[in-house]
PDB file of C-alpha atoms in Angstrom:
ATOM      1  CA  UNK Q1210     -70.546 -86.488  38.724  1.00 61.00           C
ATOM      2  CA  UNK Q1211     -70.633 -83.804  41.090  1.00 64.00           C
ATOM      3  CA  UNK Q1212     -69.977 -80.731  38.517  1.00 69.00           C
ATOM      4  CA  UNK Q1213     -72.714 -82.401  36.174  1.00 68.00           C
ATOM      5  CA  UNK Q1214     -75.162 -82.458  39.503  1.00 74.00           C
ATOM      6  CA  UNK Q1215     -74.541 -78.808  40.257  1.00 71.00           C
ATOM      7  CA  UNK Q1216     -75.215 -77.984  36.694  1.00 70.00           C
ATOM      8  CA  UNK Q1217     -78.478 -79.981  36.731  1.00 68.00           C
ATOM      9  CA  UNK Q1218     -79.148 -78.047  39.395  1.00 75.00           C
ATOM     10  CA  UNK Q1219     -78.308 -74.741  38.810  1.00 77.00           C
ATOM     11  CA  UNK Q1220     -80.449 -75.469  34.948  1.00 76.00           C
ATOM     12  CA  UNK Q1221     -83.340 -76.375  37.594  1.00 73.00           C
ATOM     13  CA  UNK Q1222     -83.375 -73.426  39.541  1.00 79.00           C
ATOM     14  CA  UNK Q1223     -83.281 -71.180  36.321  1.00 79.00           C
ATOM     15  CA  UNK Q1224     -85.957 -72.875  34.855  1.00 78.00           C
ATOM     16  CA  UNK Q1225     -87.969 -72.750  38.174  1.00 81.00           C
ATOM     17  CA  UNK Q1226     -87.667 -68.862  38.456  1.00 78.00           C
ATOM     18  CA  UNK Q1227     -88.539 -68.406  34.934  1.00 74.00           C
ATOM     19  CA  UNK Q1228     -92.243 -70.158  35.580  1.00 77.00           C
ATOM     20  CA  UNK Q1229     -92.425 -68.517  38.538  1.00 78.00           C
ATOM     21  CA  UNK Q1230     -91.681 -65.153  36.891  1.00 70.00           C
ATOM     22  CA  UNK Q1231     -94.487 -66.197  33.671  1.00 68.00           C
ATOM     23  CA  UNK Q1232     -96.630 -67.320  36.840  1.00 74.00           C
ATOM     24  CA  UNK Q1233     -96.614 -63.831  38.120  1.00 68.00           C
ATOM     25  CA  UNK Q1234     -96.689 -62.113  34.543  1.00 60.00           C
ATOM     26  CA  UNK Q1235     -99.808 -64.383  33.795  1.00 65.00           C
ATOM     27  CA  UNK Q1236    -101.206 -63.648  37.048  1.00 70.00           C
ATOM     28  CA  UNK Q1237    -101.037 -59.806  36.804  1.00 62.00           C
ATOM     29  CA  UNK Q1238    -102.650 -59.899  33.220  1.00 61.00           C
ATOM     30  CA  UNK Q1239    -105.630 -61.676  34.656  1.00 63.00           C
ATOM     31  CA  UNK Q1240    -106.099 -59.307  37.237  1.00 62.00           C
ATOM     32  CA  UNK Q1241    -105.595 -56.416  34.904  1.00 60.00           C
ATOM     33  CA  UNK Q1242    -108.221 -57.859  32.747  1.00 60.00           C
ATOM     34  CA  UNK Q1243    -110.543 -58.571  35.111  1.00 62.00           C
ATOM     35  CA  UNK Q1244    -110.133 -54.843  36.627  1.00 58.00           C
ATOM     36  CA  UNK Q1245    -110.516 -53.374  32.501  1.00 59.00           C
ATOM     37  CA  UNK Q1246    -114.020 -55.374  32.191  1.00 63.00           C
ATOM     38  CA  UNK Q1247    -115.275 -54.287  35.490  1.00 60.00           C
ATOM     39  CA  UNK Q1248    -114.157 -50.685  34.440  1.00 59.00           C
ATOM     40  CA  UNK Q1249    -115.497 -50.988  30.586  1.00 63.00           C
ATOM     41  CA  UNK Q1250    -118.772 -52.255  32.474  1.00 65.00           C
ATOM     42  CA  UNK Q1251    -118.894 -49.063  34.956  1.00 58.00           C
ATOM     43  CA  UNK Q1252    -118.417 -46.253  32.862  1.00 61.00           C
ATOM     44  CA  UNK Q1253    -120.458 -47.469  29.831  1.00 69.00           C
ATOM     45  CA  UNK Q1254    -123.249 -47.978  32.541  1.00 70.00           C
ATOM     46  CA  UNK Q1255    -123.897 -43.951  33.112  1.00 68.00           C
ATOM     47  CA  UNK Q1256    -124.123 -43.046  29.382  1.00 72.00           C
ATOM     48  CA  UNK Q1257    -126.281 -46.021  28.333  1.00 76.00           C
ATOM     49  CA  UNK Q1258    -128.542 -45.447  31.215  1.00 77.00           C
ATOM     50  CA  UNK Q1259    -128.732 -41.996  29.671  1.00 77.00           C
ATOM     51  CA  UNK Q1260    -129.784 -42.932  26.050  1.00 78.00           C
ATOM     52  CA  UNK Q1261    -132.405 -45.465  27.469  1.00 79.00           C
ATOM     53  CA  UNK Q1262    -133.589 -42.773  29.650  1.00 79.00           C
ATOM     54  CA  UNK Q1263    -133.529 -39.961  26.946  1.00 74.00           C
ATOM     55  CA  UNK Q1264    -135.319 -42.693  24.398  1.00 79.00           C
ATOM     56  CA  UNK Q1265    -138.307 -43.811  27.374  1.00 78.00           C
ATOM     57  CA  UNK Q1266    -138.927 -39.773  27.059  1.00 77.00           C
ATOM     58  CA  UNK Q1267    -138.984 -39.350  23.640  1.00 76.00           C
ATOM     59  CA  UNK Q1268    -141.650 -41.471  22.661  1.00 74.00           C
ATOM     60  CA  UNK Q1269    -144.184 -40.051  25.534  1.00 81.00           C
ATOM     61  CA  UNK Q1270    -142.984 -36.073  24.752  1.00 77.00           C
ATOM     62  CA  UNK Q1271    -144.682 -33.930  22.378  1.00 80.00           C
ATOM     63  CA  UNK Q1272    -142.767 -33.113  19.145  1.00 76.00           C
ATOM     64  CA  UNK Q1273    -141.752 -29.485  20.243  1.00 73.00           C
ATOM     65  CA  UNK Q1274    -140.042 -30.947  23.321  1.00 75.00           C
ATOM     66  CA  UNK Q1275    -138.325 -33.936  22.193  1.00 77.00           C
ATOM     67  CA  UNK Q1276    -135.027 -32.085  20.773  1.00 78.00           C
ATOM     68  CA  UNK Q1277    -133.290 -31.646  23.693  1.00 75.00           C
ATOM     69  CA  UNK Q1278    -133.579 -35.016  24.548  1.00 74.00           C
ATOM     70  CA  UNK Q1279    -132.235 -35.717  21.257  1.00 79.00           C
ATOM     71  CA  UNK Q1280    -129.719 -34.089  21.999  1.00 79.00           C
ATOM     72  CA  UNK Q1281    -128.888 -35.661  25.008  1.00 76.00           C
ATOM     73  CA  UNK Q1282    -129.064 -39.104  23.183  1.00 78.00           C
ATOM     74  CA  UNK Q1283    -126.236 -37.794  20.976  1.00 81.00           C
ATOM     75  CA  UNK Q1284    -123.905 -36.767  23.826  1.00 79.00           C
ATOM     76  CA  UNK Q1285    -124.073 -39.771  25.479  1.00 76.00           C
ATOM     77  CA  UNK Q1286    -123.595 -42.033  22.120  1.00 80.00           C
ATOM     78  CA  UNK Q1287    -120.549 -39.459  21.956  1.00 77.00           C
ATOM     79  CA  UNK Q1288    -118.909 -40.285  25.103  1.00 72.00           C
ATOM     80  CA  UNK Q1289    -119.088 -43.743  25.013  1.00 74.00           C
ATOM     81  CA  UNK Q1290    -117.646 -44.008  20.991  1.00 73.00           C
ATOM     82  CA  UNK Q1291    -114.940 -41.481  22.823  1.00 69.00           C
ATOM     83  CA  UNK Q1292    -114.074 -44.272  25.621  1.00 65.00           C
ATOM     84  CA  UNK Q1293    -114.308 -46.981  22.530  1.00 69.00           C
ATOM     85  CA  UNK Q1294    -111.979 -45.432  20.516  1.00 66.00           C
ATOM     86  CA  UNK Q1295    -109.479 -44.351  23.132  1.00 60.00           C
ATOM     87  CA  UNK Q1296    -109.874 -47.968  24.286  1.00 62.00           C
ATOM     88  CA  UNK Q1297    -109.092 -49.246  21.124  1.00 64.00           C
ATOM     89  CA  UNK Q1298    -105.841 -46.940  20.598  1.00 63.00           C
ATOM     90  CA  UNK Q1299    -104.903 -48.246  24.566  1.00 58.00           C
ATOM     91  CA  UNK Q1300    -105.122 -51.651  22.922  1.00 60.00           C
ATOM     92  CA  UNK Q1301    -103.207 -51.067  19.796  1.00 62.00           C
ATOM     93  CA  UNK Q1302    -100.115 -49.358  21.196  1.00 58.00           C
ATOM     94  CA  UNK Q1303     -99.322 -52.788  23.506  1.00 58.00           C
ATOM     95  CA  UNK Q1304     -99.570 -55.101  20.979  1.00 57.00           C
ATOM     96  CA  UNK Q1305     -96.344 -53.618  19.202  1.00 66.00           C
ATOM     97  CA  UNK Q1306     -93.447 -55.242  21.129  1.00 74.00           C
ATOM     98  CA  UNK Q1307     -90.596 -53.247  22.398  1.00 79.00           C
ATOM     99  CA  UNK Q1308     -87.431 -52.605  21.743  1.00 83.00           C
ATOM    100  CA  UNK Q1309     -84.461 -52.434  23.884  1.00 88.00           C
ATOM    101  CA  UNK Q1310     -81.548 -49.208  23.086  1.00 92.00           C
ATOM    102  CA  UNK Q1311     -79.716 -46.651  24.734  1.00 93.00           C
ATOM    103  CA  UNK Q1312     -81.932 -43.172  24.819  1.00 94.00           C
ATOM    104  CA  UNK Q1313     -80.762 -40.214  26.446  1.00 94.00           C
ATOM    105  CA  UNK Q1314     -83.675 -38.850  28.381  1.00 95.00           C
ATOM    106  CA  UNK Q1315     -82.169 -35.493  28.420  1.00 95.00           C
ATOM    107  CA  UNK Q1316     -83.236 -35.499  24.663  1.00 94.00           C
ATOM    108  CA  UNK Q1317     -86.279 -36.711  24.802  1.00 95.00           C
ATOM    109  CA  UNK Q1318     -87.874 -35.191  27.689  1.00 95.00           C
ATOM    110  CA  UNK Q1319     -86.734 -31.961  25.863  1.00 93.00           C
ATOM    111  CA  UNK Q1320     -88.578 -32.923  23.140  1.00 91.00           C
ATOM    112  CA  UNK Q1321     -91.315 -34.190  24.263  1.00 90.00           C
ATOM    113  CA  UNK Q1322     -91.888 -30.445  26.408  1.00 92.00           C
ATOM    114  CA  UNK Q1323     -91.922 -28.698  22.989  1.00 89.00           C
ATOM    115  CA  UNK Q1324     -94.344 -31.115  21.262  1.00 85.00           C
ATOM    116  CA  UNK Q1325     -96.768 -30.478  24.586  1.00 82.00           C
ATOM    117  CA  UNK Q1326     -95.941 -26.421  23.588  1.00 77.00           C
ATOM    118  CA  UNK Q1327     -97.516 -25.132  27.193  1.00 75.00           C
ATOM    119  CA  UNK Q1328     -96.570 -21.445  26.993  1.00 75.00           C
ATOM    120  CA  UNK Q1329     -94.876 -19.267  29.470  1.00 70.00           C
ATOM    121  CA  UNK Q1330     -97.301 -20.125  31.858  1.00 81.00           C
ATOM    122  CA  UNK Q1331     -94.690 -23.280  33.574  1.00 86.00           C
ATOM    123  CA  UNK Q1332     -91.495 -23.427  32.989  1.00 89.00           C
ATOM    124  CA  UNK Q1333     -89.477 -26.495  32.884  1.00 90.00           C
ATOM    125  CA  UNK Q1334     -86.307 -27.203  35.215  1.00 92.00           C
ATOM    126  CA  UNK Q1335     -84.599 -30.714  34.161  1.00 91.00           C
ATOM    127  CA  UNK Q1336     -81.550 -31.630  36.386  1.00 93.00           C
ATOM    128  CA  UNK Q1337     -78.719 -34.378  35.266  1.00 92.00           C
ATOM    129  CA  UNK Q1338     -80.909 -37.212  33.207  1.00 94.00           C
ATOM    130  CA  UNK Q1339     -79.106 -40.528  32.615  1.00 93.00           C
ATOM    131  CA  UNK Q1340     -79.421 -42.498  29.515  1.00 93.00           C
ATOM    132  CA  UNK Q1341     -81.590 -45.372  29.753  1.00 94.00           C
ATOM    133  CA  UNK Q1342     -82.122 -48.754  28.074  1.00 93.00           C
ATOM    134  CA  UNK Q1343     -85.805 -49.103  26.249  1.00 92.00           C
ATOM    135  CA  UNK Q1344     -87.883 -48.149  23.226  1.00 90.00           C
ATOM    136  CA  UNK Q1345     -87.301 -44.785  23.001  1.00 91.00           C
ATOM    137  CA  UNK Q1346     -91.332 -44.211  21.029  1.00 87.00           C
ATOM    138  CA  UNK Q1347     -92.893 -45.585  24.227  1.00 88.00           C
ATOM    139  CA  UNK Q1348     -90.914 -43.856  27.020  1.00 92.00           C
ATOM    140  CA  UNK Q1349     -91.143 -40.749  24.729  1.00 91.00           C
ATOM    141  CA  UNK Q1350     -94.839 -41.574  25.571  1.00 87.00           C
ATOM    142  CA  UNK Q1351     -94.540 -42.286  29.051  1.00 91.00           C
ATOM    143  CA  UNK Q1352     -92.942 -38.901  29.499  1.00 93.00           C
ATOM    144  CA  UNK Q1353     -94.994 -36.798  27.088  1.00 90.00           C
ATOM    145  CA  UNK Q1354     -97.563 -38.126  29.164  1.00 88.00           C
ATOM    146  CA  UNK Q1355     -96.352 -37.067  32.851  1.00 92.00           C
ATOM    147  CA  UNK Q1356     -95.324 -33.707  31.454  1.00 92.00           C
ATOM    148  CA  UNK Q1357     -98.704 -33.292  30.036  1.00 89.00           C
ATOM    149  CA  UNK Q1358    -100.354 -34.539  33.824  1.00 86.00           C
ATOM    150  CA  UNK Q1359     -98.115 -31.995  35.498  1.00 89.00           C
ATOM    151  CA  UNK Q1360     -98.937 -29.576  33.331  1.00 89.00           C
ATOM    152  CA  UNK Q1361    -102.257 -29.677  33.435  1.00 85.00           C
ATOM    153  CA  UNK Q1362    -102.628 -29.670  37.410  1.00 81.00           C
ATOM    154  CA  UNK Q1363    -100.106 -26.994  37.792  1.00 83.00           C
ATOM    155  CA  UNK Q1364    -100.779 -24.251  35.099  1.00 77.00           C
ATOM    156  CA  UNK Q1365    -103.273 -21.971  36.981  1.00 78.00           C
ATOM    157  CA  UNK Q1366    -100.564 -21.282  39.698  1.00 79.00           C
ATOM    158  CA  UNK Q1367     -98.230 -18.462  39.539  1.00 80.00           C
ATOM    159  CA  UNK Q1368     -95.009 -19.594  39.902  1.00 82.00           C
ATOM    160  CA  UNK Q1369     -96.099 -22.893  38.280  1.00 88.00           C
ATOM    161  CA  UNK Q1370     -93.108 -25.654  37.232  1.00 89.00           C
ATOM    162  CA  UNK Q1371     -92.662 -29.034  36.388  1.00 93.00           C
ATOM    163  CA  UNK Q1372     -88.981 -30.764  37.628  1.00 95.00           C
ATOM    164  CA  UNK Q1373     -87.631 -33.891  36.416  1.00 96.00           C
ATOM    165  CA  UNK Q1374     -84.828 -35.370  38.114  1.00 96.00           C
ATOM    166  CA  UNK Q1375     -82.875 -38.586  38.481  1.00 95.00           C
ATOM    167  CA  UNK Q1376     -80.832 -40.627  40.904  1.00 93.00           C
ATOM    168  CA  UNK Q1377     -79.383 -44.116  40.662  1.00 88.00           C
ATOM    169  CA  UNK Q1378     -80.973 -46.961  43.091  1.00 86.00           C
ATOM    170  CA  UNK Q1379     -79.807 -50.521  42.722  1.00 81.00           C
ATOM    171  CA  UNK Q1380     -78.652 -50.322  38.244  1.00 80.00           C
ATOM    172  CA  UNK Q1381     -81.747 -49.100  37.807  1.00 90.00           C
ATOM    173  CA  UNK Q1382     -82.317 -44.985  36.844  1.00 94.00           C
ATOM    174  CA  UNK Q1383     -85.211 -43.675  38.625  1.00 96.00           C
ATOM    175  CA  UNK Q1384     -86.716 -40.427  37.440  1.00 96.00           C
ATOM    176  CA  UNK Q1385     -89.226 -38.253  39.305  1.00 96.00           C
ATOM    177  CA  UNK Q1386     -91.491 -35.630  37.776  1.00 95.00           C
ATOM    178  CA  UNK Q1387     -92.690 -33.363  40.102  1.00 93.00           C
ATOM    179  CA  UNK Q1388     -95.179 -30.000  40.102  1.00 91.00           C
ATOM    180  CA  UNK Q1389     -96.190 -27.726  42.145  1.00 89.00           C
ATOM    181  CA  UNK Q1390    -100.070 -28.249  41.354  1.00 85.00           C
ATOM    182  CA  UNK Q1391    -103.636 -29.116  42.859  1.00 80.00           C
ATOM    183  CA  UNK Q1392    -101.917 -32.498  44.331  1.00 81.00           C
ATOM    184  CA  UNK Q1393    -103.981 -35.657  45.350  1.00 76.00           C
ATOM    185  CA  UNK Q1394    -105.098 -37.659  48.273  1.00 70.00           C
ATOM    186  CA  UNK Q1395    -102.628 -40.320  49.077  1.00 68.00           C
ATOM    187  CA  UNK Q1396    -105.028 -42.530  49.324  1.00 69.00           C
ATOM    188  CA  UNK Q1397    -106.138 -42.922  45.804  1.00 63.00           C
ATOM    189  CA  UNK Q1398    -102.316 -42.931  44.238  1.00 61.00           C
ATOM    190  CA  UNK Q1399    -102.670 -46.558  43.270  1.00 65.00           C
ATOM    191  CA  UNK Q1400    -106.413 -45.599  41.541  1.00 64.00           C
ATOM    192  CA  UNK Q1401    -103.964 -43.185  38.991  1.00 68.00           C
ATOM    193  CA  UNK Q1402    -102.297 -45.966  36.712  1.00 67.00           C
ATOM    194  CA  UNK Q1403    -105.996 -47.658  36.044  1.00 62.00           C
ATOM    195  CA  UNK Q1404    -107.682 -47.660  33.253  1.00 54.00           C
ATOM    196  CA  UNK Q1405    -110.520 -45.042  33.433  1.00 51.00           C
ATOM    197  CA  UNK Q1406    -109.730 -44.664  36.272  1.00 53.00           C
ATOM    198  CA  UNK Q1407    -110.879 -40.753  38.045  1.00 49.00           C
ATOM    199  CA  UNK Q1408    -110.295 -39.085  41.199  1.00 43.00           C
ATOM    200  CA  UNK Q1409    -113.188 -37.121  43.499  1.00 44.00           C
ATOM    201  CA  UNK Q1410    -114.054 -33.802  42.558  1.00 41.00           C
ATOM    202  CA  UNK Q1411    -111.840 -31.253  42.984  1.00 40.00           C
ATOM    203  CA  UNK Q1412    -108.963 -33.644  42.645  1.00 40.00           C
ATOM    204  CA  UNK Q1413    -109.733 -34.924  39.112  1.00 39.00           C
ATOM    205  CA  UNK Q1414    -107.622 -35.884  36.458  1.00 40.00           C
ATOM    206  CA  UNK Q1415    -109.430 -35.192  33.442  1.00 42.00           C
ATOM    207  CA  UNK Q1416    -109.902 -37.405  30.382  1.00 44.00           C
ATOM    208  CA  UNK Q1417    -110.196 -41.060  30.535  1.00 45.00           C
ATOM    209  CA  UNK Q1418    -107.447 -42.197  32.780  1.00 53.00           C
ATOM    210  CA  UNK Q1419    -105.517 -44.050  29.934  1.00 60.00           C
ATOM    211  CA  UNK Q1420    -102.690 -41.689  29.872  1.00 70.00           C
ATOM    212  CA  UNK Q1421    -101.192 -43.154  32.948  1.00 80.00           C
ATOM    213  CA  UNK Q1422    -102.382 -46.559  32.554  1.00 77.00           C
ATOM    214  CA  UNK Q1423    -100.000 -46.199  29.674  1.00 79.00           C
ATOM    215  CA  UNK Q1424     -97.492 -44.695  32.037  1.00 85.00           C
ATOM    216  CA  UNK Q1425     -97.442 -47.728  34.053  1.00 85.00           C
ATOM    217  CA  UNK Q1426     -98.095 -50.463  31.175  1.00 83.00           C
ATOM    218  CA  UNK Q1427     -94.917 -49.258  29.201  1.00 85.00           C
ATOM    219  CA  UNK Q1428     -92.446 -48.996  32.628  1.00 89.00           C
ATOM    220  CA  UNK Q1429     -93.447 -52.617  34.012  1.00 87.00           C
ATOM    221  CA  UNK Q1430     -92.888 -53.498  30.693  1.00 85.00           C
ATOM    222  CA  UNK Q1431     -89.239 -52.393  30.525  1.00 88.00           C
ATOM    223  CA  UNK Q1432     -88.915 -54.056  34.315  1.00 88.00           C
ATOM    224  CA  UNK Q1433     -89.109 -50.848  35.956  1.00 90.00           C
ATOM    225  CA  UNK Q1434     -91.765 -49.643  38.909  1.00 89.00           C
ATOM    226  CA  UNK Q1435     -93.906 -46.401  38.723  1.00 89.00           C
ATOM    227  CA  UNK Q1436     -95.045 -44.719  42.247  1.00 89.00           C
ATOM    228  CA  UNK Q1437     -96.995 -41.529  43.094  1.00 88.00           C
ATOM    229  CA  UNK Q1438     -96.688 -39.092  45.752  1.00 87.00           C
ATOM    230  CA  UNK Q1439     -99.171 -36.168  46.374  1.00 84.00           C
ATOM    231  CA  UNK Q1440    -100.753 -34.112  49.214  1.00 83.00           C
ATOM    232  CA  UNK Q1441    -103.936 -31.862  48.091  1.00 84.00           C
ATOM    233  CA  UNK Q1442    -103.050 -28.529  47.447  1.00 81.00           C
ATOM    234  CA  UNK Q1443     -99.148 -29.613  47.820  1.00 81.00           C
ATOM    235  CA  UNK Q1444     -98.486 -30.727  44.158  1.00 88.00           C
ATOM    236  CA  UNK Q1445     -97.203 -34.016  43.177  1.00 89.00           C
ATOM    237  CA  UNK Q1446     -94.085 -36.087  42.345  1.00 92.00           C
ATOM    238  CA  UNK Q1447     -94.572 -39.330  39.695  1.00 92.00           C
ATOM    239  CA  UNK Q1448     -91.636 -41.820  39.519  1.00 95.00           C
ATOM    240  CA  UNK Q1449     -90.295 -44.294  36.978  1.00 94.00           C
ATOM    241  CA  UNK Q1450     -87.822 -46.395  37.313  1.00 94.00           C
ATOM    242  CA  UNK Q1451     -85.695 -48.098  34.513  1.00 94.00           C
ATOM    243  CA  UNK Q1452     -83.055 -50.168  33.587  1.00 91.00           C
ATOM    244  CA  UNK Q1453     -79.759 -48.150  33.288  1.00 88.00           C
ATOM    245  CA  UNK Q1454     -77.697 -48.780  30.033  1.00 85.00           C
ATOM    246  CA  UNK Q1455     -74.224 -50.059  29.582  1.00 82.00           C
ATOM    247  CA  UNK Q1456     -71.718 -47.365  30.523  1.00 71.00           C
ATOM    248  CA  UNK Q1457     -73.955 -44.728  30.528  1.00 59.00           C
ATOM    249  CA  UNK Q1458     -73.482 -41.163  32.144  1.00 50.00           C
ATOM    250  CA  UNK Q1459     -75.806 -38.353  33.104  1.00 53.00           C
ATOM    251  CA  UNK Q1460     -77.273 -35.291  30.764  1.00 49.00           C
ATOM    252  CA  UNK Q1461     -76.101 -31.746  31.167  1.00 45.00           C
ATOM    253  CA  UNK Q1462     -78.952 -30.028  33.248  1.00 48.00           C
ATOM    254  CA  UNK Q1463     -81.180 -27.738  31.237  1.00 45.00           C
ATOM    255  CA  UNK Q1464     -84.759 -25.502  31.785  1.00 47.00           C
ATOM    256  CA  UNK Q1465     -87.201 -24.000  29.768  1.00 53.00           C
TER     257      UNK Q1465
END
């Protein structure tokens, strides 16, 4: 009676955590819904004011003046079919579900350097990388996409380099990419990983922020966390964590 109570019990607790843990997945989707509607609203706000704006002129202009507006109408219809379709794309990529293998970073981040192609202008320096468990198309992703980031930010500097690294904390791999770029205020770290999301000027982070939303979406997917560190003018360091696989042991260090 006792052994059949404990396993009752034990069943209980397991089923308890696993609510709890849909609870909080459930809970996080809301609020990352709620924050993608307020966005969508935000930034389709500027370019429809725009066209409304552009139109209200057009039809009190005389013909010879009306083409720049025209113009203007255009642009704006541009932008926002440009935040529709990358929206769409954003959409489409986590709705596939993900699969779960042993991929050896040192390979992919490799590879996904010479797809990006960024010259002699920053070089590359990758220390030991692990191998990791995951869907190697999505974390070829995430990293194409931190490469890219660093590259961008750190490519007018002489002397400019991007570093990946890795260290063990706890069975799970966590891997830093790190430049020597324009940096950010600490402050808005956390505004990074949103969708559309865009820093002040001087400190932006061009396109429409979906790149790292992706980042983040694919890596809390896999159970991992992402963080950001970054001073202005000081570069910065991204970090990923994920779950180690079976036996695994670290890359041979490489650069480029």
């Amino acid at each position: 009676m006792g052994q059949a109570r404990g396993e009752v019990a034990a069943l209980h607790a397991q089923l308890e955590a696993r609510v709890q843990q849909r609870t909080q997945e459930l809970q996080a989707a809301n609020e990352e819904l709620s924050a993608f509607a307020w966005s969508l609203s935000h930034y389709l706000r500027t370019p429809m004011q725009l066209v409304m704006g552009h139109a209200d002129l057009l039809v009190t202009l005389p013909e010879e003046e009306r083409a720049a507006h025209a113009e203007g109408i255009m642009q704006s219809i541009g932008r926002m079919s440009e935040m529709l379709d990358g929206l769409l794309r954003y959409a489409e990529r986590h709705l596939k579900p993900l699969e779960s293998r042993p991929v050896p970073l040192a390979e992919l981040v490799q590879g996904a350097w010479t797809e990006l192609a960024p010259g002699a202008d920053v070089q590359l320096v990758t220390h030991a990388l692990p191998v990791v468990m995951g869907d190697a198309a999505a974390l070829r992703m995430v990293f194409r996409n931190l490469l890219a980031n660093a590259t961008q930010h750190s490519r007018r500097r002489e002397g400019a380099r991007v570093v990946v690294r890795a260290s063990l904390e706890g069975g799970m791999h966590v891997i830093e990419v790190q430049d020597n770029g324009v940096g950010f205020d600490p402050e808005a770290a956390q505004r990074l990983f949103r969708v559309f999301s865009q820093l002040p000027a001087g400190q932006s982070f061009e396109g429409l922020g979906l790149g790292l939303a992706d980042v983040w979406r694919v890596v809390i997917a896999h159970g991992g966390h992402v963080r950001t560190e970054g001073r202005p003018g000081e570069g910065a360091s991204f970090f990923v964590s994920l779950p180690a696989a079976p036996g695994q042991v670290l890359g041979a260090p490489a650069s480029a």
